Each structure stands twice: as C-alpha cells, then as structure tokens.
PDB file of C-alpha atoms in Angstrom:
ATOM      1  CA  MET A  26       0.000   0.000   0.000  1.00  0.00           C
ATOM      2  CA  SER A  27       1.452   3.343  -1.017  1.00  0.00           C
ATOM      3  CA  ILE A  28       1.658   6.488   1.106  1.00  0.00           C
ATOM      4  CA  LEU A  29      -0.908   8.176  -1.138  1.00  0.00           C
ATOM      5  CA  GLU A  30      -3.319   5.276  -0.646  1.00  0.00           C
ATOM      6  CA  LYS A  31      -2.811   5.442   3.129  1.00  0.00           C
ATOM      7  CA  LYS A  32      -3.523   9.192   3.080  1.00  0.00           C
ATOM      8  CA  GLU A  33      -6.705   8.567   1.087  1.00  0.00           C
ATOM      9  CA  ILE A  34      -7.823   5.963   3.617  1.00  0.00           C
ATOM     10  CA  VAL A  35      -7.209   8.338   6.530  1.00  0.00           C
ATOM     11  CA  TRP A  36      -9.165  11.083   4.729  1.00  0.00           C
ATOM     12  CA  ALA A  37     -12.070   8.737   3.952  1.00  0.00           C
ATOM     13  CA  VAL A  38     -12.257   7.425   7.507  1.00  0.00           C
ATOM     14  CA  ARG A  39     -12.185  10.912   9.044  1.00  0.00           C
ATOM     15  CA  GLU A  40     -14.545  12.554   6.562  1.00  0.00           C
ATOM     16  CA  GLU A  41     -16.944   9.763   5.650  1.00  0.00           C
ATOM     17  CA  TRP A  42     -16.952   7.097   8.352  1.00  0.00           C
ATOM     18  CA  ALA A  43     -16.045   8.683  11.699  1.00  0.00           C
ATOM     19  CA  SER A  44     -18.975   8.808  14.084  1.00  0.00           C
ATOM     20  CA  ASN A  45     -19.907   8.007  17.636  1.00  0.00           C
ATOM     21  CA  GLU A  46     -23.287   6.525  16.766  1.00  0.00           C
ATOM     22  CA  ASN A  47     -24.600   3.653  18.857  1.00  0.00           C
ATOM     23  CA  GLY A  48     -22.108   4.418  21.643  1.00  0.00           C
ATOM     24  CA  PHE A  49     -18.917   3.348  19.860  1.00  0.00           C
ATOM     25  CA  ASP A  50     -16.107   5.169  18.057  1.00  0.00           C
ATOM     26  CA  SER A  51     -16.304   3.956  14.457  1.00  0.00           C
ATOM     27  CA  GLU A  52     -13.064   5.692  13.479  1.00  0.00           C
ATOM     28  CA  GLU A  53     -11.062   3.755  16.071  1.00  0.00           C
ATOM     29  CA  ILE A  54     -12.804   0.490  15.191  1.00  0.00           C
ATOM     30  CA  ILE A  55     -11.847   0.945  11.521  1.00  0.00           C
ATOM     31  CA  TYR A  56      -8.223   1.754  12.357  1.00  0.00           C
ATOM     32  CA  GLU A  57      -7.968  -1.161  14.806  1.00  0.00           C
ATOM     33  CA  THR A  58      -9.330  -3.531  12.164  1.00  0.00           C
ATOM     34  CA  MET A  59      -6.827  -2.238   9.612  1.00  0.00           C
ATOM     35  CA  ARG A  60      -3.925  -2.580  12.087  1.00  0.00           C
ATOM     36  CA  LYS A  61      -4.958  -6.198  12.758  1.00  0.00           C
ATOM     37  CA  LEU A  62      -5.208  -7.004   9.034  1.00  0.00           C
ATOM     38  CA  ILE A  63      -1.745  -5.544   8.435  1.00  0.00           C
ATOM     39  CA  LYS A  64      -0.262  -7.322  11.479  1.00  0.00           C
ATOM     40  CA  ASP A  65      -1.788 -10.652  10.388  1.00  0.00           C
ATOM     41  CA  LYS A  66      -0.497 -10.040   6.832  1.00  0.00           C
ATOM     42  CA  LEU A  67      -3.875 -10.922   5.395  1.00  0.00           C
ATOM     43  CA  THR A  68      -3.920 -11.008   1.614  1.00  0.00           C
ATOM     44  CA  SER A  69      -6.361  -8.742  -0.183  1.00  0.00           C
ATOM     45  CA  GLU A  70      -8.256 -11.820  -1.373  1.00  0.00           C
ATOM     46  CA  LYS A  71      -8.612 -13.202   2.153  1.00  0.00           C
ATOM     47  CA  ALA A  72      -9.609  -9.767   3.484  1.00  0.00           C
ATOM     48  CA  PHE A  73     -12.285  -9.561   0.783  1.00  0.00           C
ATOM     49  CA  GLU A  74     -13.599 -13.022   1.694  1.00  0.00           C
ATOM     50  CA  ASN A  75     -13.809 -11.965   5.357  1.00  0.00           C
ATOM     51  CA  PHE A  76     -15.693  -8.819   4.350  1.00  0.00           C
ATOM     52  CA  LYS A  77     -18.005 -10.847   2.114  1.00  0.00           C
ATOM     53  CA  LEU A  78     -18.933 -13.142   5.004  1.00  0.00           C
ATOM     54  CA  TYR A  79     -19.525 -10.131   7.255  1.00  0.00           C
ATOM     55  CA  TYR A  80     -21.661  -8.437   4.605  1.00  0.00           C
ATOM     56  CA  ILE A  81     -23.775 -11.529   3.957  1.00  0.00           C
ATOM     57  CA  SER A  82     -24.358 -11.966   7.694  1.00  0.00           C
ATOM     58  CA  ASN A  83     -25.199  -8.285   8.254  1.00  0.00           C
ATOM     59  CA  LYS A  84     -26.916  -7.104   5.063  1.00  0.00           C
ATOM     60  CA  GLU A  85     -29.521  -5.179   7.026  1.00  0.00           C
ATOM     61  CA  VAL A  86     -26.987  -2.537   8.097  1.00  0.00           C
ATOM     62  CA  PHE A  87     -25.785  -1.912   4.524  1.00  0.00           C
ATOM     63  CA  THR A  88     -28.134   0.740   3.197  1.00  0.00           C
ATOM     64  CA  LYS A  89     -27.980   1.984  -0.379  1.00  0.00           C
ATOM     65  CA  LYS A  90     -26.167   5.096   0.899  1.00  0.00           C
ATOM     66  CA  ILE A  91     -23.534   3.098   2.791  1.00  0.00           C
ATOM     67  CA  ILE A  92     -22.921   0.825  -0.198  1.00  0.00           C
ATOM     68  CA  HIS A  93     -22.566   3.849  -2.486  1.00  0.00           C
ATOM     69  CA  GLU A  94     -20.076   5.482  -0.102  1.00  0.00           C
ATOM     70  CA  LEU A  95     -18.080   2.254   0.263  1.00  0.00           C
ATOM     71  CA  ILE A  96     -17.762   1.830  -3.497  1.00  0.00           C
ATOM     72  CA  GLU A  97     -16.913   5.500  -4.004  1.00  0.00           C
ATOM     73  CA  ASP A  98     -14.220   5.428  -1.313  1.00  0.00           C
ATOM     74  CA  CYS A  99     -12.741   2.183  -2.674  1.00  0.00           C
ATOM     75  CA  HIS A 100     -12.394   3.792  -6.098  1.00  0.00           C
ATOM     76  CA  GLN A 101     -10.776   6.919  -4.591  1.00  0.00           C
ATOM     77  CA  ILE A 102      -8.259   4.838  -2.633  1.00  0.00           C
ATOM     78  CA  CYS A 103      -7.394   2.744  -5.708  1.00  0.00           C
ATOM     79  CA  ASN A 104      -6.952   5.890  -7.816  1.00  0.00           C
ATOM     80  CA  ALA A 105      -4.750   7.628  -5.233  1.00  0.00           C
ATOM     81  CA  ASP A 106      -1.480   6.283  -6.619  1.00  0.00           C
ATOM     82  CA  ASN A 107      -1.249   6.052 -10.425  1.00  0.00           C
ATOM     83  CA  GLY A 108      -4.757   4.724 -10.954  1.00  0.00           C
ATOM     84  CA  LYS A 109      -6.119   1.222 -10.502  1.00  0.00           C
ATOM     85  CA  ASN A 110      -3.969  -1.825 -11.106  1.00  0.00           C
ATOM     86  CA  LYS A 111      -5.240  -5.195 -12.330  1.00  0.00           C
ATOM     87  CA  SER A 112      -5.661  -6.767  -8.877  1.00  0.00           C
ATOM     88  CA  GLU A 113      -7.543  -3.691  -7.631  1.00  0.00           C
ATOM     89  CA  LEU A 114      -9.847  -3.816 -10.649  1.00  0.00           C
ATOM     90  CA  ILE A 115     -10.602  -7.474  -9.950  1.00  0.00           C
ATOM     91  CA  LEU A 116     -11.440  -6.771  -6.296  1.00  0.00           C
ATOM     92  CA  LEU A 117     -13.588  -3.772  -7.244  1.00  0.00           C
ATOM     93  CA  ALA A 118     -15.492  -5.956  -9.708  1.00  0.00           C
ATOM     94  CA  LYS A 119     -16.045  -8.562  -6.987  1.00  0.00           C
ATOM     95  CA  LEU A 120     -17.274  -5.842  -4.630  1.00  0.00           C
ATOM     96  CA  HIS A 121     -19.720  -4.531  -7.235  1.00  0.00           C
ATOM     97  CA  LYS A 122     -20.930  -8.070  -7.904  1.00  0.00           C
ATOM     98  CA  LEU A 123     -21.371  -8.734  -4.184  1.00  0.00           C
ATOM     99  CA  PHE A 124     -23.468  -5.608  -3.689  1.00  0.00           C
ATOM    100  CA  LEU A 125     -25.468  -5.879  -6.909  1.00  0.00           C
ATOM    101  CA  GLY A 126     -26.097  -9.573  -6.449  1.00  0.00           C
ATOM    102  CA  THR A 127     -28.036  -8.976  -3.244  1.00  0.00           C
ATOM    103  CA  ASN A 128     -31.057  -6.945  -2.314  1.00  0.00           C
ATOM    104  CA  ILE A 129     -30.053  -3.423  -1.313  1.00  0.00           C
ATOM    105  CA  LYS A 130     -32.097  -1.637   1.340  1.00  0.00           C
ATOM    106  CA  LYS A 131     -33.088   1.977   0.680  1.00  0.00           C
TER     107      LYS A 131
END
C-alpha cells in the first residue's frame, strides 16, 4: 500500500466514516481492524472473503447510501497512486458483484 493510498484511507475514515453513533467510536474500530489485518499479513483476497462473510451476515446494516459510499471510497483509494492496477480492478469488480447480487435496502 502506497503512502498516497494510506492518506486517502485516513481522509475517507475521518470525513466519511467517523462517528460516535450507537455508543462506539467507528473511526477507532476501523483503524484497529486495519492494524490487525496488516499485522496478520492478510492477503487482499482473504480480506475480501472476510468482508463478504460479514456483509452476507449483516446485510440489514448496509443501506444503499452506505454501499454507495463504500464503493466510491474504494475507487478513490485505488486511484490515489497512479490509478487502478489489475488486482484492484478485480477486487472492485467482486465488490460490485457482491453488492449488486443482493437486495439493497433503501
């Protein structure tokens, strides 16, 4: 992950995802999850599979707005450093397929 991609992630978390709704600090939860993924040296494919399982088990919390913001932020992070590479394009396609292949709540 490049420095520009890391900066884009920090911006997205602070601007789009940070909240204290439901009595927890979402910003810290996101950063803690990312630190664990990096520490465990999880591949992008394995991280996607973990997310897919989480999404399938918790579809009710993924509103149309949240899905739109997730996809938008993923594209911004991938474009942060010289555009999208082949592996990023494949994961983005899988993400689109995951979201479009399920019923999205308004």
